[in-house]
Structures are given as C-alpha cells and as structure tokens.
Amino acid sequence: MTLRLFDTATRDVRDFVPRTPGEVGIYLCGATVQAAPHVGHMRSAVAFDVLVRWLRRTGSRVTLIRNVTDIDDKILAKSAAAGEPWWAWAATYERAFTAAYDALGVLPPTYEPRATGHVPDMVELVQRLVERGHAYVTAPGDVWFDVRSWPEYGALTNQRLEDLNPVPDDVPSGADEAAAKRDPRDFALWKAPKADEPATASWDTPFGRGRPGWHLECSAMARRYLGDTFDIHGGGLDLRFPHHENELAQSRAAGDAFAQHWLHSAWVTQGGAKMSKSLGNGLLVSEVLATTRPVVVRYALVAVQYRSMLEWTPATVSEAEATWERLAGFVQRATERVGDVGDVGDVELPAAFTAAMDDDLNVPAALAVVHEHLRAGNAALADRTAAADAVARHHLVALRAMLDVLGLDPADPRWGESGDSRYAAALDAVVGAEIAARAEARAARDFATADAIRDRLGAAGIVVEDSADGARWSLA
C-alpha cells in the first residue's frame, strides 16, 4: 500500500509520491522562541516526529528542516519589558524548546536554522519579488507583498481575496497602516525598526534598514536547504492562514514551485479552546513533566490521529498512564520469560499496522493492532507450557517493533529511570532484600512480618505483586 496523506492544498487524502524516489524533504515550522513551550507546542513536533519515523522505517532518507524564529515583535517586546537583550531572551527559550523536544523523544531535525542567520537569503528573496512586481517599498525599510499582484492568493486555504479581512500586521516605522499599504491585506516582507528597538535587531539592506517579516523567514530558509521545490511543508493547523498562505504566495510569486504537499496537525484544546498563552490555558511542558513521566505525555500526544483535536484533561493523562503501564508491564514480563529479543528496528511489521500507518498516519488504528498483540501476548504468558514461550516471544517482538515506530518502545533506554544508574541498582538490591525477607516470613507463616514488609514498601511508593513466578515489584 502506498502512503497516503491529507493535503491541505487539495483538501483530500492523496498518494504521497516523493519528487526523488527514496528521498523526502520536509520543512516544518518550528518555534517562535518568545516564551517557554506548552503542551500545545509539542503536538506538532510529536506528530511530525511520527511521520519522519514512519518514512525512515519504510526506507526513505528524510531531510527534516525545522526552523527557529528568533526575532519578532513579541520577542522584542517581552525582552525589553524584562530588561534583557532580545538575543539572550530568544536563546533562553530556544534551549527550553530543545529540552522539551528531547524529553518527549522527538528526533533532532537534520538542520535547525535560525531566522537571524539567514538575512542574506531573505534579502535576495525580497529583491526578486520587487523585481517581478509583486512587492513594493513605502518608507525606507518597509517592504510589502502586493496580494492583488498574485491571482492565486488564497489558494492554500480556499479563500477569495475579496472575502478576506485584513490581518493586523505591524508597521514598524510608525506610519499609518492604511496609508502605508496599497491594500490593507498586503503583508510585511521587511520592517523598518521602531525608534525604541535596539540597533542590533535590524540589518542594512538595499531597501533600507530593518528586520524580516515572519512569513518571509520560512520561505527563504526552506529554499536554502531544500531547494526551490520540495516534498512536504508542515506545521500546526493555526499556521494555515495567514502564515502558510503568505509563504506559498511569496515563494510562488518569486518563481519557486515550493512545497508539493501540505500537512497540518490539529490543536491541543482545553475546555474546547485552543491551548495558548493568550487565552491563559497553556500547560507549560516543564509543569506537566514535574508530575507526569515524559513517555506518558508522548503517548497521550501520539495516540490521537494528527488531524484530530486533542482535549487535554486529567483523564487524558490518567488514561495514557494506565495504557503505558500495561504495555511496559507486558514487555518487562515477556522479556523476563523469553529473554532479550534485541533490536526490533528491522523486524517485519504486522500488515494491519502498516496499512493503518499508510492510511494518513492513522495511529489509533495502528494502536488497535498493538493492543491485539498485547492481549495475545498476555494470554501466552499466562500459559505455563513451553510452547507458549515462542508465542509470547512473537508478540513481544511485534509489539516492540510497532511501538518503536511511534517512538514508544518500552525497552528504549530513554524511557527508563533517569539519573545515575547506581541509584537504580541500589534500589533494586534493597527492595530485593526486603522481598526475600518477606518470602521467608511467608514460608514461616509469619504473616504479620510479611504484611509489615509489604506495607513498608508501599509507604515508600513500591508496589509488590505476587505471581506464579514469585513476587515482583514496581514503582507506584
């Protein structure tokens, strides 16, 4: 089955055919590093991480470019209010995003360009647009894209120009917006600096000193690293308009074919509203990870198909936690029974799982296959015959291989206990000694002592489970 993906531009699910067989170029809109990341920011990162993993798992060489917008109005305003240099402010939150990506197991991009490092590419793009008659200069440093010069404007989001309302766009020079533009819907390519902005936040150009408009950055960086045409442009659903619509217009108007396929991941919501700082409903990743294991957060983000809204509630987390415990528990028990099965990265995947992933990354359907193997594997573990060992091993390998595609293999060391391994070894030895003492007390029918040991371990957050193979322990 061919991988089929929903294309925002054509508004249907269609076959994904790379421009070069076996090679896939993806540009993903990354973070605007004005503040710390919240769970909503991670939805897009995790969704496209699953896409990259699936493409690589099925034999493609993927080049992923994920940008960092490290200069914009909000970064300048927030850093000024805090009395910090704008570039230091941006660097602080870029590191926060990187830490969040790493914690949730998001693979690093092939390259992660910053906007401030690509001003020459942006200037060259603006010059091409001016020369072609699609952009114009008003005051020195202010350059606008002329939306009426491009008849296809609105094609990505299927909107007619006459139906569009003007999108507020800052006019850095302080000029009246209506007078500065030929059309109120024209958008900024280059912005002259405001009087109160630091000199380091602007650059000299042929059309005046200033800094880039938000939309310009991505077009220039995508072309720099992926060429004038590439396979996939991705981002969150909220970026379709105006950001991606404007990217598409300026790139095509400049003569670039640009992206061949557009993918957008849906939002994380709370109470039905998009998670955002402006609404005051953002759950910072750092706050969530203080109470929830990273792998559980990743599972919650992965488990819903990327185009479906994800409502984030306490139940979302608790359900993900319970499911992860079942999966990880099976892998641990099965491994103890049949031994380490090694790397599962090249294992043949169940056909139903592959079909689900090829169907627009239908992760819920893929997880249904995972759970079929989980149930069958648990049944095999309950069977104490030697023949059941081979069955248990089969389901262990299949389950781990499928979860590996989703970045959720329980045997991956990243999802183990963090920190110095000596602490884990010491804890295992101490708890093991306690469990051995409890077994001796039970054998001697000293149940009071056995219960006291179990209660003592429970108070320390350690759960003891008795089975036919003896007592097992886990963290509560």
Short mmCIF file of C-alpha atoms in Angstrom, two decimals:
data_model
loop_
_atom_site.label_atom_id
_atom_site.label_comp_id
_atom_site.label_asym_id
_atom_site.label_seq_id
_atom_site.Cartn_x
_atom_site.Cartn_y
_atom_site.Cartn_z
CA MET A 1 0.00 0.00 0.00
CA THR A 2 1.24 3.48 -0.86
CA LEU A 3 1.47 6.07 1.89
CA ARG A 4 -1.49 8.41 1.60
CA LEU A 5 -1.56 11.77 3.36
CA PHE A 6 -4.15 14.53 3.64
CA ASP A 7 -3.02 17.52 1.59
CA THR A 8 -4.34 20.82 2.93
CA ALA A 9 -3.92 22.42 -0.51
CA THR A 10 -6.07 19.88 -2.37
CA ARG A 11 -8.26 19.17 0.69
CA ASP A 12 -8.19 15.41 0.25
CA VAL A 13 -6.16 12.33 1.10
CA ARG A 14 -3.87 11.50 -1.79
CA ASP A 15 -0.90 9.31 -2.58
CA PHE A 16 2.35 10.73 -1.33
CA VAL A 17 4.93 10.43 -4.11
CA PRO A 18 8.36 11.95 -3.33
CA ARG A 19 9.97 14.04 -6.04
CA THR A 20 13.02 11.76 -5.86
CA PRO A 21 12.32 8.08 -5.08
CA GLY A 22 13.63 7.19 -1.65
CA GLU A 23 14.32 10.83 -0.71
CA VAL A 24 11.92 13.07 1.24
CA GLY A 25 12.46 16.75 2.06
CA ILE A 26 10.31 18.23 4.83
CA TYR A 27 10.14 21.79 6.10
CA LEU A 28 8.44 22.08 9.49
CA CYS A 29 7.60 25.42 11.06
CA GLY A 30 9.27 25.34 14.46
CA ALA A 31 9.18 27.56 17.50
CA THR A 32 8.94 31.30 17.84
CA VAL A 33 11.09 31.46 20.94
CA GLN A 34 9.33 34.22 22.85
CA ALA A 35 8.35 32.12 25.91
CA ALA A 36 8.53 28.63 27.40
CA PRO A 37 6.85 25.80 25.44
CA HIS A 38 3.46 24.40 26.44
CA VAL A 39 1.91 21.04 25.58
CA GLY A 40 0.17 22.52 22.56
CA HIS A 41 3.54 23.37 21.01
CA MET A 42 4.60 19.75 21.34
CA ARG A 43 1.63 18.39 19.39
CA SER A 44 3.07 19.43 16.05
CA ALA A 45 6.60 18.33 16.97
CA VAL A 46 5.47 14.86 18.03
CA ALA A 47 3.07 14.43 15.09
CA PHE A 48 5.78 15.15 12.54
CA ASP A 49 8.25 13.05 14.50
CA VAL A 50 5.93 10.08 13.90
CA LEU A 51 5.83 10.95 10.17
CA VAL A 52 9.62 11.09 9.97
CA ARG A 53 9.98 7.80 11.85
CA TRP A 54 7.47 6.11 9.54
CA LEU A 55 9.14 7.40 6.38
CA ARG A 56 12.54 6.23 7.60
CA ARG A 57 11.13 2.89 8.78
CA THR A 58 9.74 2.27 5.30
CA GLY A 59 13.01 3.01 3.58
CA SER A 60 13.14 6.73 2.82
CA ARG A 61 16.05 9.06 3.51
CA VAL A 62 14.45 12.07 5.20
CA THR A 63 15.85 15.58 5.36
CA LEU A 64 13.93 17.47 8.03
CA ILE A 65 14.39 21.23 8.38
CA ARG A 66 12.73 22.73 11.47
CA ASN A 67 13.30 26.45 11.85
CA VAL A 68 13.62 28.72 14.86
CA THR A 69 12.10 32.19 14.67
CA ASP A 70 14.47 34.05 16.98
CA ILE A 71 13.40 37.61 16.17
CA ASP A 72 9.90 39.06 16.01
CA ASP A 73 7.67 41.67 17.65
CA LYS A 74 6.85 39.58 20.72
CA ILE A 75 10.46 38.63 21.39
CA LEU A 76 11.49 42.29 21.22
CA ALA A 77 8.60 43.44 23.40
CA LYS A 78 8.99 40.76 26.08
CA SER A 79 12.76 41.07 26.30
CA ALA A 80 12.50 44.86 26.60
CA ALA A 81 9.92 44.56 29.38
CA ALA A 82 12.23 42.16 31.23
CA GLY A 83 15.31 44.33 30.68
CA GLU A 84 17.10 41.54 28.82
CA PRO A 85 18.89 41.63 25.44
CA TRP A 86 16.49 40.28 22.80
CA TRP A 87 19.02 37.73 21.54
CA ALA A 88 19.61 36.37 25.06
CA TRP A 89 15.85 36.13 25.62
CA ALA A 90 15.45 34.16 22.39
CA ALA A 91 18.36 31.85 23.21
CA THR A 92 16.92 31.07 26.65
CA TYR A 93 13.63 29.88 25.23
CA GLU A 94 15.22 28.11 22.29
CA ARG A 95 17.01 25.95 24.87
CA ALA A 96 13.68 25.39 26.65
CA PHE A 97 12.12 24.11 23.43
CA THR A 98 15.10 21.87 22.74
CA ALA A 99 14.83 20.40 26.23
CA ALA A 100 11.11 19.75 25.71
CA TYR A 101 11.71 18.04 22.35
CA ASP A 102 14.43 15.87 23.88
CA ALA A 103 12.33 14.94 26.91
CA LEU A 104 9.48 13.72 24.69
CA GLY A 105 11.73 11.69 22.43
CA VAL A 106 11.43 13.93 19.36
CA LEU A 107 14.27 13.09 16.98
CA PRO A 108 16.53 16.04 16.16
CA PRO A 109 15.99 17.63 12.73
CA THR A 110 18.58 17.30 10.02
CA TYR A 111 19.16 21.02 10.48
CA GLU A 112 17.57 23.70 12.64
CA PRO A 113 18.21 27.12 11.06
CA ARG A 114 17.60 30.40 12.91
CA ALA A 115 15.98 33.33 11.19
CA THR A 116 18.75 35.72 12.21
CA GLY A 117 21.32 33.55 10.44
CA HIS A 118 19.63 33.84 7.06
CA VAL A 119 19.12 37.55 6.42
CA PRO A 120 21.04 37.46 3.08
CA ASP A 121 18.69 34.73 1.80
CA MET A 122 15.69 36.82 2.82
CA VAL A 123 17.04 39.98 1.20
CA GLU A 124 17.62 38.08 -2.04
CA LEU A 125 14.01 36.81 -1.96
CA VAL A 126 12.61 40.30 -1.37
CA GLN A 127 14.68 41.66 -4.27
CA ARG A 128 13.27 39.02 -6.60
CA LEU A 129 9.73 39.91 -5.56
CA VAL A 130 10.31 43.63 -6.08
CA GLU A 131 11.86 43.00 -9.50
CA ARG A 132 8.90 40.83 -10.54
CA GLY A 133 6.39 43.46 -9.47
CA HIS A 134 4.96 41.54 -6.52
CA ALA A 135 6.43 43.72 -3.75
CA TYR A 136 6.87 47.44 -3.17
CA VAL A 137 8.71 49.78 -0.80
CA THR A 138 6.92 52.53 1.09
CA ALA A 139 9.08 54.16 3.75
CA PRO A 140 12.77 53.14 3.92
CA GLY A 141 12.91 49.65 5.40
CA ASP A 142 9.21 48.87 4.84
CA VAL A 143 8.53 46.38 2.04
CA TRP A 144 5.11 44.85 1.36
CA PHE A 145 3.86 41.93 -0.67
CA ASP A 146 1.18 43.05 -3.12
CA VAL A 147 -1.54 40.41 -2.74
CA ARG A 148 -3.50 41.75 -5.73
CA SER A 149 -0.49 41.10 -7.96
CA TRP A 150 -0.80 37.36 -7.33
CA PRO A 151 -4.13 35.96 -8.63
CA GLU A 152 -3.65 32.66 -6.76
CA TYR A 153 -3.57 34.32 -3.35
CA GLY A 154 -5.87 32.35 -1.04
CA ALA A 155 -5.44 29.03 -2.90
CA LEU A 156 -4.00 27.12 0.06
CA THR A 157 -6.93 27.85 2.35
CA ASN A 158 -9.53 28.06 -0.46
CA GLN A 159 -10.42 31.70 0.19
CA ARG A 160 -11.16 34.52 -2.24
CA LEU A 161 -9.21 37.73 -1.75
CA GLU A 162 -12.38 39.82 -1.67
CA ASP A 163 -13.71 37.72 1.23
CA LEU A 164 -10.59 38.13 3.38
CA ASN A 165 -10.38 40.61 6.22
CA PRO A 166 -7.09 42.46 6.74
CA VAL A 167 -4.76 40.64 9.11
CA PRO A 168 -3.18 43.07 11.59
CA ASP A 169 0.43 43.49 10.57
CA ASP A 170 2.77 45.77 12.47
CA VAL A 171 4.10 48.84 10.67
CA PRO A 172 7.49 49.32 12.42
CA SER A 173 8.19 52.77 11.01
CA GLY A 174 5.16 54.20 12.80
CA ALA A 175 3.39 55.13 9.58
CA ASP A 176 -0.37 54.88 9.36
CA GLU A 177 -1.14 51.34 8.18
CA ALA A 178 -3.86 52.34 5.71
CA ALA A 179 -1.56 54.88 4.08
CA ALA A 180 1.46 52.58 4.10
CA LYS A 181 -0.13 49.81 2.06
CA ARG A 182 -1.71 49.69 -1.37
CA ASP A 183 -4.21 47.19 0.02
CA PRO A 184 -4.96 46.61 3.72
CA ARG A 185 -4.44 42.88 3.12
CA ASP A 186 -0.86 43.31 1.89
CA PHE A 187 1.63 41.78 4.32
CA ALA A 188 5.08 42.82 5.51
CA LEU A 189 8.16 41.31 3.92
CA TRP A 190 10.59 43.67 5.64
CA LYS A 191 10.01 46.00 8.60
CA ALA A 192 11.74 49.25 9.40
CA PRO A 193 12.85 49.44 13.05
CA LYS A 194 10.85 51.29 15.67
CA ALA A 195 12.52 54.14 17.50
CA ASP A 196 12.65 52.22 20.78
CA GLU A 197 14.05 48.98 19.34
CA PRO A 198 17.74 48.09 19.80
CA ALA A 199 20.05 48.71 16.84
CA THR A 200 21.15 45.06 16.97
CA ALA A 201 17.64 44.00 15.93
CA SER A 202 17.90 45.38 12.39
CA TRP A 203 20.09 44.99 9.30
CA ASP A 204 21.11 47.23 6.41
CA THR A 205 19.54 46.24 3.08
CA PRO A 206 19.11 47.78 -0.39
CA PHE A 207 15.57 48.83 0.61
CA GLY A 208 16.50 50.30 3.98
CA ARG A 209 17.48 49.19 7.45
CA GLY A 210 15.07 46.80 9.12
CA ARG A 211 14.26 43.22 10.07
CA PRO A 212 12.38 40.38 8.39
CA GLY A 213 8.67 39.82 8.41
CA TRP A 214 7.60 36.50 9.91
CA HIS A 215 6.37 34.91 6.68
CA LEU A 216 9.49 35.79 4.73
CA GLU A 217 11.78 33.81 7.03
CA CYS A 218 10.38 30.36 6.27
CA SER A 219 10.27 30.79 2.50
CA ALA A 220 13.91 31.83 2.45
CA MET A 221 15.13 29.06 4.76
CA ALA A 222 13.11 26.33 3.02
CA ARG A 223 14.65 27.32 -0.31
CA ARG A 224 18.14 27.49 1.17
CA TYR A 225 18.11 23.90 2.47
CA LEU A 226 15.54 22.07 0.35
CA GLY A 227 15.69 23.93 -2.97
CA ASP A 228 13.03 25.79 -4.89
CA THR A 229 10.70 22.77 -4.69
CA PHE A 230 10.43 20.10 -2.02
CA ASP A 231 8.08 17.39 -0.81
CA ILE A 232 6.27 18.41 2.39
CA HIS A 233 5.64 21.61 4.29
CA GLY A 234 4.19 21.06 7.75
CA GLY A 235 3.05 22.86 10.84
CA GLY A 236 0.18 23.39 13.23
CA LEU A 237 -3.35 23.99 12.00
CA ASP A 238 -3.25 27.60 13.19
CA LEU A 239 -0.46 28.36 10.69
CA ARG A 240 -2.54 27.74 7.56
CA PHE A 241 -3.61 31.37 7.41
CA PRO A 242 -2.02 33.79 7.18
CA HIS A 243 1.44 32.28 7.65
CA HIS A 244 1.46 29.40 5.21
CA GLU A 245 -0.84 31.14 2.75
CA ASN A 246 1.64 34.03 2.66
CA GLU A 247 4.63 31.72 2.40
CA LEU A 248 3.08 29.98 -0.59
CA ALA A 249 2.18 33.24 -2.32
CA GLN A 250 5.57 34.92 -1.95
CA SER A 251 7.52 31.80 -2.92
CA ARG A 252 5.42 31.05 -5.99
CA ALA A 253 5.44 34.74 -6.98
CA ALA A 254 9.24 34.70 -6.75
CA GLY A 255 9.36 31.77 -9.19
CA ASP A 256 9.73 28.81 -6.80
CA ALA A 257 7.42 25.78 -7.05
CA PHE A 258 7.78 25.42 -3.25
CA ALA A 259 6.02 22.63 -1.31
CA GLN A 260 4.29 19.81 -3.18
CA HIS A 261 2.28 18.58 -0.19
CA TRP A 262 0.94 20.49 2.84
CA LEU A 263 0.33 18.78 6.19
CA HIS A 264 -1.18 20.37 9.29
CA SER A 265 -1.58 18.90 12.76
CA ALA A 266 -4.59 19.80 14.87
CA TRP A 267 -4.56 21.66 18.17
CA VAL A 268 -4.45 20.60 21.76
CA THR A 269 -7.52 22.08 23.44
CA GLN A 270 -8.68 22.73 26.99
CA GLY A 271 -12.38 23.20 27.52
CA GLY A 272 -12.76 23.22 23.75
CA ALA A 273 -10.43 26.21 23.29
CA LYS A 274 -7.05 26.07 21.55
CA MET A 275 -4.24 25.87 24.08
CA SER A 276 -2.38 29.18 24.03
CA LYS A 277 -0.76 31.69 26.33
CA SER A 278 -3.04 34.45 25.11
CA LEU A 279 -6.07 32.55 26.47
CA GLY A 280 -4.30 31.74 29.71
CA ASN A 281 -4.77 28.00 29.28
CA GLY A 282 -1.25 26.92 28.41
CA LEU A 283 0.17 23.96 30.32
CA LEU A 284 3.90 24.51 30.33
CA VAL A 285 5.85 21.39 29.42
CA SER A 286 8.06 21.91 32.47
CA GLU A 287 4.99 21.93 34.75
CA VAL A 288 3.47 18.84 33.13
CA LEU A 289 6.73 16.90 33.34
CA ALA A 290 7.03 17.73 37.03
CA THR A 291 4.11 15.38 37.70
CA THR A 292 3.93 13.16 34.62
CA ARG A 293 6.57 10.94 33.03
CA PRO A 294 7.70 12.15 29.58
CA VAL A 295 6.77 8.86 27.94
CA VAL A 296 3.20 9.20 29.21
CA VAL A 297 2.95 12.73 27.76
CA ARG A 298 4.28 11.44 24.45
CA TYR A 299 1.79 8.56 24.44
CA ALA A 300 -1.09 10.98 25.06
CA LEU A 301 0.05 13.18 22.15
CA VAL A 302 0.67 10.27 19.78
CA ALA A 303 -2.49 8.27 20.47
CA VAL A 304 -4.83 10.69 18.68
CA GLN A 305 -4.61 10.92 14.87
CA TYR A 306 -2.62 14.03 13.95
CA ARG A 307 -5.56 15.78 12.24
CA SER A 308 -7.91 15.29 15.23
CA MET A 309 -8.20 17.78 18.07
CA LEU A 310 -6.84 16.52 21.39
CA GLU A 311 -8.68 17.65 24.50
CA TRP A 312 -6.16 17.79 27.38
CA THR A 313 -7.72 16.86 30.73
CA PRO A 314 -6.63 14.94 33.82
CA ALA A 315 -8.39 11.94 32.27
CA THR A 316 -6.19 12.27 29.18
CA VAL A 317 -3.11 11.84 31.33
CA SER A 318 -4.50 9.09 33.57
CA GLU A 319 -5.67 7.02 30.59
CA ALA A 320 -2.27 7.39 28.92
CA GLU A 321 -0.57 6.42 32.18
CA ALA A 322 -2.69 3.28 32.59
CA THR A 323 -2.17 2.22 28.98
CA TRP A 324 1.56 2.77 29.15
CA GLU A 325 1.77 0.68 32.32
CA ARG A 326 0.03 -2.22 30.55
CA LEU A 327 2.38 -2.02 27.57
CA ALA A 328 5.57 -1.59 29.59
CA GLY A 329 4.48 -4.27 32.07
CA PHE A 330 3.99 -6.81 29.32
CA VAL A 331 7.36 -6.02 27.75
CA GLN A 332 9.08 -6.43 31.11
CA ARG A 333 7.33 -9.72 31.97
CA ALA A 334 7.76 -11.17 28.49
CA THR A 335 11.44 -10.24 28.39
CA GLU A 336 11.98 -11.92 31.74
CA ARG A 337 10.24 -15.02 30.37
CA VAL A 338 11.83 -15.36 26.91
CA GLY A 339 14.95 -13.18 27.19
CA ASP A 340 16.08 -10.03 25.42
CA VAL A 341 14.93 -10.07 21.78
CA GLY A 342 17.41 -7.38 20.75
CA ASP A 343 16.92 -4.58 18.23
CA VAL A 344 13.49 -4.50 16.59
CA GLY A 345 14.18 -1.73 14.07
CA ASP A 346 14.24 -4.08 11.07
CA VAL A 347 11.53 -6.51 12.16
CA GLU A 348 8.70 -7.09 9.68
CA LEU A 349 5.66 -5.22 10.94
CA PRO A 350 2.13 -6.68 11.08
CA ALA A 351 0.28 -5.95 7.84
CA ALA A 352 -2.66 -4.32 9.63
CA PHE A 353 -0.31 -1.93 11.44
CA THR A 354 1.42 -0.97 8.18
CA ALA A 355 -1.93 -0.41 6.47
CA ALA A 356 -3.07 1.87 9.31
CA MET A 357 0.10 3.96 9.20
CA ASP A 358 -0.06 4.25 5.41
CA ASP A 359 -3.64 5.49 5.78
CA ASP A 360 -2.77 9.10 6.65
CA LEU A 361 -0.85 8.03 9.78
CA ASN A 362 -3.95 6.52 11.41
CA VAL A 363 -2.27 5.93 14.77
CA PRO A 364 -5.48 4.95 16.65
CA ALA A 365 -5.99 2.08 14.17
CA ALA A 366 -2.30 1.18 14.45
CA LEU A 367 -2.57 1.11 18.25
CA ALA A 368 -5.56 -1.22 17.96
CA VAL A 369 -3.17 -3.71 16.33
CA VAL A 370 -0.68 -3.13 19.14
CA HIS A 371 -3.35 -3.98 21.69
CA GLU A 372 -4.32 -7.14 19.83
CA HIS A 373 -0.75 -8.33 20.27
CA LEU A 374 -0.77 -7.18 23.88
CA ARG A 375 -3.84 -9.31 24.67
CA ALA A 376 -2.46 -12.34 22.83
CA GLY A 377 0.93 -11.89 24.48
CA ASN A 378 -0.56 -11.72 27.95
CA ALA A 379 -2.55 -14.87 27.23
CA ALA A 380 0.67 -16.62 26.21
CA LEU A 381 2.38 -15.52 29.42
CA ALA A 382 -0.50 -16.99 31.43
CA ASP A 383 0.12 -20.33 29.71
CA ARG A 384 2.94 -22.06 31.58
CA THR A 385 3.71 -24.56 28.80
CA ALA A 386 7.00 -24.43 26.89
CA ALA A 387 5.13 -23.98 23.60
CA ALA A 388 3.70 -20.71 24.88
CA ASP A 389 7.18 -19.20 25.14
CA ALA A 390 7.52 -18.97 21.35
CA VAL A 391 4.08 -17.35 21.12
CA ALA A 392 4.97 -14.84 23.83
CA ARG A 393 8.23 -14.02 22.06
CA HIS A 394 6.42 -13.45 18.74
CA HIS A 395 4.02 -10.97 20.29
CA LEU A 396 6.80 -9.26 22.26
CA VAL A 397 8.82 -8.66 19.10
CA ALA A 398 5.80 -7.42 17.13
CA LEU A 399 4.60 -5.12 19.90
CA ARG A 400 8.00 -3.57 20.47
CA ALA A 401 8.56 -3.09 16.73
CA MET A 402 5.25 -1.29 16.31
CA LEU A 403 5.79 0.92 19.35
CA ASP A 404 9.30 1.69 18.12
CA VAL A 405 7.75 3.28 15.01
CA LEU A 406 5.81 5.59 17.33
CA GLY A 407 8.87 6.39 19.45
CA LEU A 408 7.35 4.43 22.35
CA ASP A 409 9.32 1.19 22.63
CA PRO A 410 9.25 0.41 26.38
CA ALA A 411 12.68 -1.22 26.05
CA ASP A 412 14.22 2.02 24.76
CA PRO A 413 16.70 3.16 27.46
CA ARG A 414 15.40 6.74 27.17
CA TRP A 415 12.17 5.68 28.89
CA GLY A 416 13.97 4.04 31.79
CA GLU A 417 14.61 5.72 35.12
CA SER A 418 16.72 8.82 34.63
CA GLY A 419 19.81 9.76 36.54
CA ASP A 420 22.75 7.79 37.87
CA SER A 421 22.24 4.05 37.21
CA ARG A 422 23.86 3.29 40.58
CA TYR A 423 20.73 4.57 42.32
CA ALA A 424 18.56 2.14 40.37
CA ALA A 425 20.93 -0.72 41.15
CA ALA A 426 20.98 0.20 44.84
CA LEU A 427 17.18 0.45 44.96
CA ASP A 428 16.81 -2.93 43.26
CA ALA A 429 19.18 -4.53 45.78
CA VAL A 430 17.42 -3.01 48.79
CA VAL A 431 13.93 -3.87 47.56
CA GLY A 432 15.11 -7.33 46.54
CA ALA A 433 16.36 -7.95 50.06
CA GLU A 434 13.04 -6.80 51.51
CA ILE A 435 11.10 -9.09 49.16
CA ALA A 436 13.36 -12.01 50.05
CA ALA A 437 12.75 -11.34 53.77
CA ARG A 438 9.01 -11.19 53.09
CA ALA A 439 9.17 -14.55 51.25
CA GLU A 440 10.97 -16.11 54.21
CA ALA A 441 8.34 -14.74 56.62
CA ARG A 442 5.54 -16.11 54.45
CA ALA A 443 7.24 -19.50 54.29
CA ALA A 444 7.44 -19.49 58.08
CA ARG A 445 3.76 -18.46 58.20
CA ASP A 446 4.78 -15.24 59.94
CA PHE A 447 2.18 -13.23 58.06
CA ALA A 448 2.35 -10.23 60.38
CA THR A 449 6.00 -9.68 59.45
CA ALA A 450 5.29 -10.32 55.76
CA ASP A 451 2.46 -7.78 55.77
CA ALA A 452 4.59 -5.26 57.63
CA ILE A 453 7.31 -5.52 54.95
CA ARG A 454 4.75 -5.08 52.20
CA ASP A 455 3.24 -2.06 53.95
CA ARG A 456 6.68 -0.55 54.46
CA LEU A 457 7.47 -0.90 50.76
CA GLY A 458 4.05 0.51 49.86
CA ALA A 459 4.65 3.58 52.00
CA ALA A 460 7.85 4.13 50.02
CA GLY A 461 5.92 4.05 46.74
CA ILE A 462 6.78 0.47 45.81
CA VAL A 463 4.06 -1.94 44.70
CA VAL A 464 4.58 -5.66 45.28
CA GLU A 465 2.66 -8.17 43.15
CA ASP A 466 2.65 -11.90 43.80
CA SER A 467 2.64 -14.29 40.83
CA ALA A 468 3.37 -17.90 39.99
CA ASP A 469 6.96 -16.86 39.31
CA GLY A 470 7.33 -15.16 42.66
CA ALA A 471 6.93 -11.59 43.87
CA ARG A 472 7.54 -8.66 41.51
CA TRP A 473 7.89 -5.01 42.36
CA SER A 474 7.35 -1.74 40.56
CA LEU A 475 7.13 1.93 41.39
CA ALA A 476 3.62 3.15 42.17
#
